[in-house]
Every structure is written in structure tokens, then in C-alpha cells.
XYZ file of C-alpha atoms in Angstrom:
633
model
C -6.673 1.686 10.755
C -10.071 4.160 11.961
C -7.567 7.281 10.307
C -8.402 6.732 7.215
C -5.360 7.029 4.813
C -4.711 7.000 1.211
C -2.221 4.567 0.583
C -1.038 1.765 -1.222
C -2.027 1.513 -5.547
C -2.287 -1.618 -7.285
C -0.953 -3.035 -10.701
C -2.304 -6.413 -12.649
C -0.238 -7.752 -15.355
C -0.979 -10.637 -17.676
C -0.220 -11.848 -20.691
C -1.216 -14.665 -22.784
C 1.746 -17.234 -23.730
C -0.071 -19.430 -26.308
C -2.744 -18.166 -29.387
C -6.688 -17.067 -28.217
C -8.002 -19.753 -30.275
C -6.474 -22.021 -27.181
C -8.118 -20.273 -24.351
C -11.561 -19.727 -26.246
C -11.317 -23.973 -26.327
C -10.173 -24.574 -23.178
C -12.133 -22.350 -21.395
C -14.699 -21.674 -23.428
C -13.967 -17.657 -24.457
C -11.330 -14.951 -25.932
C -11.466 -13.161 -23.286
C -10.648 -15.264 -21.073
C -7.557 -12.669 -20.121
C -9.612 -9.658 -20.397
C -12.154 -11.784 -17.541
C -8.451 -12.411 -15.641
C -8.070 -8.573 -15.773
C -11.599 -7.691 -14.017
C -10.816 -10.504 -11.218
C -7.393 -9.429 -10.136
C -8.470 -5.445 -10.662
C -11.375 -6.584 -8.654
C -8.980 -8.094 -6.257
C -6.938 -5.669 -5.650
C -9.685 -2.483 -5.017
C -8.518 -1.728 -1.553
C -5.509 -0.470 -2.682
C -8.082 2.269 -5.166
C -10.775 3.883 -5.022
C -9.753 7.526 -6.429
C -9.152 6.059 -10.356
C -8.278 2.665 -12.062
C -7.587 1.630 -16.132
C -6.658 -0.674 -17.980
C -4.800 -1.284 -21.011
C -4.483 -3.942 -24.100
C -2.169 -5.443 -26.850
C -3.113 -7.161 -29.305
C 0.327 -9.002 -31.186
C 1.193 -9.765 -34.692
C -1.354 -7.274 -36.456
C -1.277 -5.348 -39.835
C -0.539 -2.109 -40.361
C -4.328 -0.054 -40.207
C -5.113 -2.444 -37.783
C -5.866 -0.865 -33.801
C -3.413 -3.165 -31.889
C -3.109 -0.627 -28.233
C -6.276 0.011 -26.085
C -6.799 2.039 -23.151
C -10.045 2.932 -21.234
C -9.137 4.892 -17.622
C -12.466 6.409 -15.004
C -11.908 8.674 -12.412
C -16.037 7.696 -11.114
C -17.267 6.637 -7.593
C -16.978 3.248 -8.348
C -14.262 3.314 -11.503
C -13.308 -0.731 -12.014
C -17.108 -1.379 -12.436
C -16.822 2.202 -15.087
C -14.083 0.945 -17.107
C -14.861 -2.648 -17.807
C -18.905 -1.056 -18.873
C -17.372 1.256 -20.716
C -14.952 -2.063 -22.371
C -17.944 -4.385 -21.866
C -20.277 -1.556 -23.880
C -17.737 -1.285 -26.789
C -17.376 -4.880 -27.357
C -21.245 -6.271 -26.989
C -22.008 -3.001 -29.185
C -20.409 -4.672 -32.036
C -20.886 -8.307 -31.649
C -24.304 -7.040 -32.288
C -24.169 -5.574 -35.573
C -22.135 -8.207 -36.220
C -22.998 -12.110 -34.965
C -20.409 -13.567 -37.387
C -18.073 -12.732 -34.688
C -18.642 -15.249 -32.485
C -17.391 -18.417 -33.148
C -14.565 -16.345 -35.290
C -11.585 -15.557 -33.303
C -9.484 -14.066 -35.770
C -11.870 -11.637 -36.364
C -13.042 -10.791 -32.194
C -9.107 -9.582 -32.584
C -8.981 -8.274 -35.239
C -11.925 -5.701 -35.263
C -13.029 -5.844 -30.927
C -11.018 -3.412 -28.649
C -9.099 -4.894 -25.722
C -9.232 -8.872 -26.866
C -5.564 -9.053 -26.784
C -2.902 -11.229 -25.632
C -0.944 -8.734 -22.921
C -2.970 -6.725 -20.147
C -1.990 -3.705 -18.045
C -4.706 -2.952 -15.471
C -3.753 -0.303 -12.164
C -5.952 0.841 -9.504
C -5.240 3.888 -8.048
C -5.403 5.483 -4.340
C -3.633 9.233 -5.292
C -1.638 10.550 -2.084
C -1.698 14.066 -3.484
C -2.826 16.406 -6.391
C -6.354 16.526 -7.971
C -7.733 13.580 -9.220
C -7.986 14.124 -12.451
C -8.603 11.499 -15.811
C -5.008 12.290 -16.710
C -3.289 11.287 -13.541
C -4.967 7.704 -13.195
C -2.170 5.284 -14.881
C -1.679 3.955 -17.248
C -0.293 6.340 -18.858
C 0.475 6.227 -22.506
C 3.309 7.460 -24.538
C 2.244 6.751 -28.274
C 4.394 7.073 -32.080
C 4.751 5.745 -34.926
C 7.074 3.203 -34.877
C 5.280 0.638 -32.794
C 8.339 -0.658 -30.735
C 7.967 2.871 -29.614
C 4.548 3.143 -28.034
C 5.124 2.979 -24.214
C 2.606 1.766 -21.551
C 3.108 1.884 -17.696
C 1.777 2.060 -14.769
C 2.851 1.259 -11.344
C 3.010 1.623 -7.328
C 5.314 4.537 -6.260
C 6.830 7.408 -4.896
C 9.916 9.127 -5.866
C 11.729 11.359 -3.290
C 13.643 12.897 -5.960
C 11.324 14.612 -8.890
C 13.203 17.721 -9.051
C 16.717 15.474 -10.634
C 14.330 12.929 -12.810
C 12.663 16.296 -14.160
C 16.302 17.366 -14.124
C 18.063 14.345 -15.964
C 15.388 14.469 -18.465
C 15.880 18.636 -19.804
C 19.245 17.925 -19.746
C 18.783 15.293 -22.653
C 17.451 17.691 -24.481
C 13.667 17.026 -23.526
C 10.841 19.393 -22.431
C 8.495 17.441 -19.760
C 5.359 18.877 -19.229
C 5.235 18.390 -15.834
C 7.167 17.949 -12.873
C 5.529 14.537 -11.534
C 7.030 11.196 -10.936
C 4.738 9.481 -13.161
C 5.908 11.724 -16.476
C 9.085 11.661 -15.545
C 9.566 8.210 -15.083
C 7.828 7.039 -18.225
C 9.505 10.131 -20.409
C 13.000 8.234 -18.717
C 12.176 4.857 -19.503
C 10.703 6.325 -23.765
C 14.821 8.071 -23.814
C 16.205 5.081 -23.374
C 13.506 2.824 -25.234
C 14.260 5.126 -28.132
C 17.604 5.133 -28.086
C 17.362 1.498 -28.261
C 15.547 0.900 -30.923
C 17.615 3.715 -32.804
C 20.980 1.664 -32.199
C 19.030 -1.402 -32.848
C 18.145 0.078 -35.622
C 21.404 1.703 -37.154
C 22.787 -2.268 -37.065
C 20.162 -3.831 -39.682
C 20.326 -1.121 -41.654
C 24.310 -1.507 -42.317
C 23.245 -5.113 -42.325
C 20.697 -4.280 -46.025
C 17.467 -3.896 -44.213
C 15.006 -2.042 -45.038
C 12.996 -0.350 -42.485
C 10.025 -2.188 -42.716
C 11.834 -5.230 -43.490
C 13.307 -4.776 -39.919
C 10.770 -4.078 -37.849
C 10.209 -7.289 -36.355
C 13.706 -8.200 -35.878
C 14.279 -5.094 -33.873
C 11.370 -6.695 -31.642
C 13.717 -9.191 -30.871
C 16.912 -7.944 -30.517
C 15.268 -4.460 -28.163
C 16.891 -5.368 -24.728
C 14.657 -4.446 -21.768
C 16.913 -4.777 -19.002
C 20.003 -2.602 -20.579
C 17.233 0.400 -20.872
C 15.561 -0.299 -17.060
C 19.430 -0.497 -15.949
C 19.806 3.358 -17.383
C 16.286 4.948 -16.617
C 16.580 3.480 -13.217
C 19.846 4.860 -12.209
C 18.854 7.900 -10.564
C 15.891 6.868 -8.951
C 14.740 7.360 -5.245
C 11.912 5.916 -3.894
C 9.602 2.657 -3.464
C 8.648 1.425 -6.748
C 6.571 -1.216 -8.060
C 6.781 -0.430 -12.004
C 5.159 -1.941 -14.760
C 5.295 -1.553 -18.303
C 4.467 -2.965 -21.890
C 5.691 -1.696 -25.499
C 3.919 -1.261 -28.250
C 5.719 -5.067 -30.063
C 4.460 -6.774 -28.030
C 7.517 -7.374 -24.650
C 6.452 -5.878 -21.052
C 8.204 -5.559 -18.054
C 7.585 -5.520 -14.036
C 10.334 -3.644 -11.967
C 10.800 -3.836 -7.887
C 12.748 -1.468 -6.513
C 16.138 -2.081 -4.928
C 15.538 -1.623 -1.223
C 11.652 -3.865 -1.363
C 9.694 -1.374 -0.716
C 6.684 -1.943 -2.676
C 5.378 -5.266 -2.801
C 5.327 -7.594 -6.603
C 4.407 -11.204 -6.919
C 3.586 -13.308 -9.834
C 3.289 -16.302 -11.618
C 3.961 -18.292 -14.428
C 3.178 -22.038 -15.868
C 2.911 -22.725 -19.967
C -0.208 -20.899 -20.419
C -0.235 -17.477 -18.269
C 2.712 -15.085 -16.887
C 0.728 -12.799 -14.306
C 1.656 -10.362 -11.828
C -0.060 -8.512 -9.213
C 0.816 -6.706 -5.765
C -0.890 -9.247 -3.918
C 0.247 -12.650 -3.176
C -3.947 -13.744 -2.516
C -5.335 -11.786 -5.860
C -2.842 -14.194 -7.738
C -4.072 -17.232 -6.206
C -7.882 -16.915 -5.677
C -8.299 -15.429 -9.797
C -6.131 -18.793 -11.523
C -6.294 -20.949 -8.257
C -3.041 -22.073 -7.933
C -1.426 -22.625 -4.286
C 0.386 -20.691 -2.196
C 3.928 -21.232 -3.055
C 3.165 -21.521 -6.768
C 3.183 -17.378 -6.271
C 6.758 -15.848 -5.761
C 7.480 -12.816 -4.650
C 9.844 -10.536 -7.161
C 12.947 -9.227 -5.434
C 13.937 -6.289 -4.865
C 16.299 -4.346 -7.787
C 14.436 -6.985 -10.205
C 12.812 -6.973 -13.485
C 10.575 -9.515 -14.633
C 10.751 -9.361 -18.703
C 8.740 -11.185 -21.028
C 9.952 -10.946 -24.514
C 6.962 -10.898 -27.401
C 7.913 -14.188 -28.157
C 6.726 -15.178 -24.890
C 10.008 -16.332 -23.358
C 10.144 -14.832 -19.986
C 13.324 -14.121 -17.648
C 14.305 -12.282 -14.133
C 17.064 -10.290 -14.031
C 18.749 -7.963 -11.421
C 18.760 -3.722 -12.845
C 19.561 -2.468 -10.020
C 22.454 -3.794 -6.940
C 19.552 -4.712 -3.985
C 19.715 -2.548 -0.948
C 18.814 -3.710 2.595
C 15.461 -5.187 2.269
C 13.310 -2.354 3.544
C 9.999 -4.238 2.266
C 6.540 -1.711 3.943
C 6.061 -3.719 6.833
C 2.309 -1.381 6.820
C 1.294 -3.990 4.323
C 1.273 -6.400 6.325
C -0.871 -4.235 8.754
C -2.992 -2.819 7.235
C -2.623 -2.631 3.148
C -2.840 -5.911 1.928
C -6.081 -8.418 2.687
C -5.815 -10.706 5.277
C -6.383 -13.265 3.231
C -2.632 -14.307 2.373
C -1.663 -16.709 4.763
C 1.624 -14.851 5.719
C -0.649 -12.039 6.904
C -2.832 -13.371 8.643
C -0.722 -14.536 10.679
C 1.674 -11.944 11.053
C -1.451 -9.744 12.062
C -2.549 -12.260 14.870
C 0.995 -12.422 15.832
C 0.729 -8.425 15.998
C -2.361 -8.718 18.885
C -0.496 -11.723 21.059
C 2.136 -10.084 20.946
C 0.868 -6.960 22.352
C -1.177 -8.817 25.545
C 1.344 -8.684 28.062
C 1.649 -5.035 27.875
C -2.485 -4.682 27.918
C -2.669 -7.456 30.455
C -1.104 -5.216 33.097
C -3.024 -2.583 32.090
C -5.668 -4.037 32.972
C -3.939 -5.392 36.311
C -4.161 -8.941 34.911
C -7.899 -9.471 35.657
C -9.115 -10.499 32.897
C -12.496 -11.429 34.315
C -13.961 -8.024 34.076
C -12.593 -7.446 30.900
C -14.427 -6.420 27.298
C -12.037 -6.826 23.989
C -13.442 -5.265 21.039
C -12.252 -4.138 18.005
C -12.340 -0.910 16.009
C -12.757 -0.953 12.668
C -13.070 -4.452 11.082
C -9.390 -4.572 9.837
C -8.222 -4.310 13.250
C -9.943 -8.139 13.500
C -7.449 -10.180 13.030
C -4.763 -8.559 15.730
C -7.763 -8.472 17.645
C -7.586 -13.149 16.955
C -4.184 -13.073 17.941
C -4.880 -10.887 21.083
C -7.490 -12.577 21.946
C -5.139 -16.163 21.798
C -3.452 -14.845 24.069
C -6.032 -13.712 26.450
C -7.181 -17.146 26.900
C -4.474 -17.836 27.825
C -3.432 -15.732 30.381
C -6.884 -17.100 31.263
C -5.529 -20.426 31.312
C -3.328 -20.017 33.682
C -5.208 -18.436 36.500
C -7.361 -21.003 36.434
C -4.622 -23.678 36.762
C -3.086 -21.616 39.356
C -6.556 -21.416 41.377
C -7.416 -24.786 40.852
C -3.562 -25.770 42.042
C -3.433 -23.164 44.897
C -7.197 -25.303 46.303
C -6.591 -28.345 45.547
C -6.935 -29.398 48.814
C -10.569 -27.453 50.010
C -11.662 -27.112 45.752
C -15.485 -28.166 45.786
C -17.345 -29.550 42.837
C -19.127 -26.312 43.259
C -16.486 -24.407 43.266
C -13.685 -25.647 40.377
C -17.085 -25.105 38.862
C -16.791 -21.429 39.516
C -13.781 -21.448 38.021
C -13.844 -23.308 34.924
C -16.428 -21.110 34.218
C -14.500 -18.050 33.700
C -14.957 -16.951 30.568
C -12.948 -15.078 28.110
C -15.710 -11.780 26.794
C -15.227 -10.551 23.811
C -17.724 -8.358 22.337
C -18.173 -6.442 19.443
C -18.505 -2.898 20.441
C -19.008 -0.459 17.672
C -20.257 -1.393 14.241
C -19.716 1.877 11.288
C -22.820 3.388 9.990
C -21.745 3.458 7.213
C -25.257 5.599 5.455
C -23.338 8.265 7.425
C -21.375 11.058 5.528
C -20.850 14.521 6.997
C -21.667 17.116 5.056
C -21.243 19.880 7.292
C -18.492 21.526 6.969
C -18.564 24.351 9.762
C -16.662 22.677 13.116
C -18.610 22.450 15.628
C -21.865 21.093 13.803
C -19.457 18.504 11.917
C -17.790 17.092 14.860
C -20.637 16.323 16.486
C -22.054 14.203 12.993
C -18.448 12.502 13.372
C -18.982 11.490 17.193
C -21.601 8.549 15.665
C -20.231 7.642 12.561
C -20.446 4.424 14.928
C -22.803 2.454 16.504
C -22.551 1.737 19.739
C -23.210 -1.695 20.925
C -25.232 -1.260 24.316
C -25.876 -3.412 27.915
C -22.123 -5.690 27.689
C -19.591 -3.170 29.712
C -20.336 -3.108 33.498
C -19.153 0.058 35.861
C -16.880 -2.626 36.679
C -14.756 -3.295 33.490
C -11.844 -2.574 31.750
C -12.689 -1.550 27.925
C -10.206 -3.321 25.484
C -10.474 -1.735 22.141
C -7.340 -2.690 19.743
C -6.773 -0.738 16.182
C -4.370 -1.298 13.612
C -2.944 2.289 14.260
C -3.507 5.356 14.778
C -2.039 7.294 13.087
C -3.881 11.378 13.577
C -5.876 9.816 16.402
C -8.274 12.761 15.080
C -11.552 9.871 15.055
C -10.282 8.190 18.087
C -10.703 12.104 19.692
C -13.626 13.053 17.847
C -15.709 9.817 17.924
C -14.759 6.450 19.362
C -13.035 7.305 22.822
C -16.497 8.984 23.517
C -18.387 6.825 22.735
C -16.648 3.783 24.474
C -17.367 6.447 27.457
C -20.726 6.325 27.233
C -21.014 3.043 27.871
C -19.419 3.654 31.303
C -16.464 1.616 31.648
C -13.704 1.879 34.670
C -11.182 1.852 32.334
C -10.336 2.155 28.647
C -7.118 0.415 27.114
C -6.788 1.600 23.416
C -3.983 -0.804 21.368
C -2.406 -0.206 18.251
C -0.975 -3.329 17.261
C 1.274 -1.172 14.934
C 3.995 1.181 16.567
C 4.053 4.991 17.383
C 4.187 6.873 13.556
C 6.320 9.837 14.163
C 8.297 10.237 10.648
C 6.203 11.214 6.998
C 6.179 8.600 4.731
C 7.414 9.122 1.117
C 7.379 6.279 -1.055
C 3.282 6.288 -1.163
C 1.616 6.128 2.139
C -0.338 9.545 2.380
C 1.397 10.868 5.195
C 3.005 13.754 4.630
C 3.319 15.765 7.401
C 5.165 15.496 10.646
C 2.089 18.227 12.210
C -0.546 14.903 11.969
C 0.715 13.019 13.580
C -0.520 12.261 16.987
C 2.514 11.108 18.722
C 4.686 14.363 17.191
C 2.187 16.463 18.965
C 2.825 14.222 21.742
C 6.373 15.391 21.325
C 6.155 18.223 20.914
C 3.208 19.269 23.878
C 5.664 16.821 26.579
C 8.604 19.701 25.452
C 6.976 22.776 26.840
C 5.832 20.953 30.353
C 9.703 20.105 30.685
C 10.501 23.607 29.231
C 12.835 21.724 26.158
C 11.158 23.692 23.213
C 14.542 25.148 22.138
C 15.406 21.916 20.992
C 12.541 22.414 18.051
C 14.820 25.813 16.999
C 17.565 23.793 17.175
C 16.323 21.208 14.952
C 14.780 23.802 12.817
C 18.324 24.829 12.069
C 19.985 21.756 11.579
C 17.346 21.304 9.141
C 18.096 24.066 7.530
C 22.002 23.498 7.124
C 21.515 20.517 5.516
C 19.290 21.765 2.486
C 22.091 22.025 -0.225
C 24.087 18.910 0.986
C 23.404 16.123 -1.440
C 20.898 13.208 -0.607
C 23.453 10.810 0.986
C 25.170 13.590 3.030
C 21.888 14.199 4.459
C 20.992 13.123 7.968
C 17.266 12.687 9.740
C 17.697 15.119 12.570
C 14.191 15.058 13.730
C 14.853 12.269 15.922
C 15.930 14.993 18.289
C 12.453 15.561 18.989
C 11.308 12.693 20.072
C 14.731 11.814 22.446
C 14.392 13.192 25.343
C 11.466 10.868 26.420
C 10.852 7.379 26.902
C 8.549 5.287 24.893
C 5.346 5.475 27.745
C 5.470 9.011 27.946
C 5.327 9.429 24.513
C 2.142 7.042 24.597
C 0.922 8.379 28.142
C 0.458 12.027 26.441
C -1.129 11.001 23.324
C -3.841 9.063 26.011
C -4.459 12.548 27.117
C -4.463 14.603 24.125
C -7.044 11.973 22.848
C -9.422 12.958 25.446
C -11.378 16.134 27.281
C -12.851 17.375 30.150
C -15.970 14.842 29.317
C -14.880 12.186 29.724
C -15.197 10.196 32.685
C -13.641 7.090 33.109
C -9.619 7.099 32.774
C -8.187 6.207 29.515
C -4.527 4.543 28.470
C -2.331 3.782 25.189
C -0.368 1.129 24.643
C 1.737 1.325 21.148
C 3.436 -1.842 20.045
C 7.316 -1.923 19.573
C 9.091 -1.781 17.195
C 11.030 -5.167 18.248
C 7.720 -6.704 18.242
C 7.585 -5.829 14.518
C 10.040 -7.231 13.222
C 9.481 -10.857 14.508
C 5.695 -10.631 13.772
C 6.431 -9.579 10.472
C 9.717 -10.555 9.639
C 9.705 -10.084 6.217
C 8.572 -6.639 6.241
C 11.388 -4.784 8.253
C 10.846 -0.898 6.798
C 10.017 0.907 9.492
C 10.855 4.556 8.131
C 7.658 6.319 9.975
C 8.336 4.649 13.165
C 12.218 4.811 13.782
C 13.048 7.318 11.240
C 15.537 5.205 9.685
C 14.339 5.791 6.233
C 16.165 2.545 3.546
C 16.659 5.408 1.281
C 19.513 8.808 1.011
C 15.890 10.897 -0.672
C 13.963 9.509 2.993
C 16.125 11.416 5.050
C 15.518 15.303 2.724
C 11.540 14.345 3.160
C 11.322 14.086 6.911
C 14.376 18.261 6.894
C 11.922 19.064 4.505
C 8.414 18.004 6.474
C 10.108 19.357 10.069
C 11.052 23.193 7.808
C 7.756 23.091 6.556
C 6.599 22.306 10.484
C 8.521 24.835 12.055
C 7.856 27.628 9.198
C 4.230 26.670 8.965
C 4.436 26.342 5.454
C 1.130 23.220 4.470
C 3.023 22.521 1.079
C 3.906 18.897 1.523
C 7.672 17.995 1.702
C 8.085 15.840 -1.858
C 5.977 16.256 -4.926
């Protein structure tokens, strides 16, 4: 994705099921869980560069002993920073007490972060300041062990104001309206309530508060707490939590928007946002790692008993397709094939654009994350070249000479590394004209491989705003002197804002929306904009379930190709000499390539939850009124 956007956070949870002595004996260290957490967080570094945090819990500690540890960072390299802090703390204690080296019990009692339960988080902040207070995991403290709550997640809620008001109705006084706070306080409220109910029953049975404590841990119904807490949630979420006594959970939204994978054996219970993270960290096969079903929670009790419970009635599955297109690491076996298919399936349109002239066409990709789609596109192009060779041989079989046969067979598909991003270049000047000139040189170009008669085909993961294409990539490609530049997007046109975790909130940022506006003006239909605005305004006071997405009407007068052609015009200026064409993936082909991830609301406007329609209408109202605020908190 040449237009950088912030996106999905990542979670990692590890529960050790054996005593720490077991891991010391089998793996040579009682730091086994901590080491695995480092590996899992680093393998999800792609999901968060704004911040990282880790929390740990020690089981069965005595009163007066610290059992919860947490560290967070918003430094430039947050994962390295938090583990450097952890290592410094541990090494300091080990140097003071070398006798701890072989004494696992002493390590657990005296060293921070050495425990049985770990929760890690890597963060991409979609909005707001990158303050340390915004970094997960969040901690809700209480002197009752059972009421301590640690929460981290990959989520955005569309109905934050409603959730905030619900807390106020419960008698709480939340310190802010952010969804992370409202969600944790909602869980915390019902956790408090559950602990109190269990204690009252035990008190009637004659237990003292002290004696009741271990029984409370056994009797807390985590599924019940989650059902009550999530009743009014509207959004996409993968929510993980730890309770001070040792229960843990991971909950996935009912539409399956955010991803959750897990692995269990007799030593560990592991959860992460991506399958290959678990495969690599624990050296297990693809089939050993399962996907948590939408609306379900993976719950592990303090005893180690693990179960999967249905918390919310699942909705039609709408797992985020951007996970497959771009966000998740392509090392996942399924994702790798899906990304290749995205390139393969768009090739028929590319062949039309180059008039099937594979000899005078050069194929490449920008940025590096588009490489897998590029492989799929090239394989399809090679199939076409082979077809052309076969056709030529059959057509000329009566007169074919050795020289002519060699000439036909010598035709090769021309693939080149056209551009390399200069990671050292930074646009430190904010004045527009100077900054634009620097942006245009973010990529280094490869000269001498493109001829004047050539078509230059460049595939990108997706085209969101088109800013980098316009200011840098197309200008750079044009300097190579091709006859035609074809920019290919392996994803469809992004027409609508996301409200479930991706940093795509304002309609006017999307080049597809700009193209639709330009087409409306050209065709004397711009009055449609005010009509849509009035329809959106009329829905402001409706319940979410009653709201419709009227923004779809902005695109209805035009074909998909008309919007693509207008985008090509918007991405060029008078200095571009080559003919430029933009080709987008079709939505039906996206679904064919990624059959398990049918979430496509940013392409189609078909939001999987009622709150999505409210967000898109608010985004349009903001656009019309010139309001730069986000359509959701």
C-alpha cells in the first residue's frame, strides 16, 4: 500500500499450564513464557509501531507479594524498549541475588514478569495522541485479587457515546469517553458484580472473606460476565483480558471482523492476531492453529481448564478482507495463495489494457508488500505468453523454420525491480512546494529497462488516497519514458470509511470519492451531493438499526470503469507524458480470491453492524459541512 495508513493492532496471550519448574527442566529456563511473548510480539511488529505493552500475572502468590507486573512504551521501537526494561529489572535482581539462578521458586517470588500468564499488545493508534496512557494493556486495580482486570484489544467501537452513557446509568463516572476505557469499565462493572454475588453465597455457607477467596476464583463465571458486558457493543473487536487471580479470556466480535487464532496443548494455551505468529513461536503445523469463531470466547480458568463459549449470537461472517490484502503477514499459507490470486484474477483486465502485447510490456510492483500479488499477476501473464507461443507455432507449422521456432520460444516475460524505496529520505520541510519535491524522490528508479514502445505495468496492494502515486510514483515512472503506464490495484476502489480499526475515516481523503465528485460536476449532477446530505441529516436521531447508507447514491450514476478512468486523470498533471490507466480489482473477484474474509464495507458500503451506517452518514455530513472531525471517536 503506497499510501501509508495506520491499522490493526495485535494481541498475544500465553498461559502456561505447568509449574515453572517444568519449563526450566524441559527448555532450560523458567523465562519460557516471557521469551515466547517477545517472539510473538516481534512477529506482530507489522501490526503496531506506535506503542507496545506487556502484563504478567503470577498464580498462587502469598499476600504481600507482587503478582501483577505491567510495562508499556510509546518509544520509536516500543517492543525492544519494553523488553529492555524487563531485562534490566530482572538482571538487576539476579546480580544482587546470584542464588536465584537455579531456584525457580525464588525467581517467581522475587523477579518481576516471571509468571504463568502473559498478555502482550502492539498498537497502531488510528487517531488521537500517541500518549503512554493510550497504550495497552489497561489495568483496573483493586485490593481484591479477583477484581483486578487487565484488558488489551484490537478494536474500534462505533457507539462509544452510547457505551459511555450506559456506564453513567450504572452509576459510574468514567474518566473519558474513549472506547478502550468504556469497554474495560463495562467488563469491570460486571466482574465486580459477579465477585460480590459469589461472595454473598459463600458467606451464607459460613465462609469468612479470607477463606472465601480461593472459592471465588473457582466459581467466577467468565462467560456470564462477557455476555453482560458485550450486550450493547457495536464494532469490530478481538478483546483479551486477565483477572488478577488467574482467569483469562479472548473474545471475538460476532461478525468476525477482527482476527483471532489460538493453539492449545498440555503445556500452553496461546492466542494471537495471526496464525503464522503462533506457528513460528511454538513450531506447530498450520492445522494445529485454530481460528476462534465469531461471537465466541476462549476462556481459561485459573485451574487451567480451557473452554470455548458462545458469548454473542454470531452475525453473517464479515472478516476484514484488508487482513488478507495487506495487514497480515504473507507467510500464512492461505494468505499467500490468496494474494497471488488477487494478482492472477486481475490479469485479464491488464491484458486488455496492454492489448495483449506481452512482448512490449514490463511488469513490476510498488511497494514491497505487493510482491506476492505481483507473482500471481506474472504467472497469469506467463500463461498468456505461452498461449501466444502455442498459437504462433500452430499458425506457422507448415512454414516453421528452426530460426523462427527459436525466435518464438525465446520470448520471455519482462519483469523488473523498477523502484526501491529510499528508507533514509525524510520529508523534514513542511512548506508544500518543497515537501512535494522531496516526496517525489522517496523512491529510487531503475533506469535502462523500459523502452519508448513499452507498457509499464505496476501493481499496488490498494490505492486509498493516491497521494504517493500522484506526487511520486507516476512521475518517477514517467521519467523512464514508457508509452503507457498501467497502475493496478489488487484491491477494489475504497469508497467508504472504515470504523472498525483502520485509519480510513474521512470520505474526502479517498481518491475514489474525489473522482465521483469530479464526475458529478462534469455531468451537471452535483446537486446530488446536497440531496444525499439532507437524507443523512434526517437520520441523525434515528436508532442505529434504522439508519441507511445513502452515500452509495454518490457513486450510482457511474460505472466502475468511469470512476477508475477519472482517478487516472486525477493522479496525473500536465507534466506526465505517458498515457496512464488505473485498473482496480472487482469486488466479486476479491471474494473469489479471499472466500473466508468477505468483509468489504470500505469497497461496497455494506457495513456488517448497524453502527457502520451511522458512521458513514456522519462522515458525509462532516464532509459537506467542512468539519474535519472524525465520524467516530
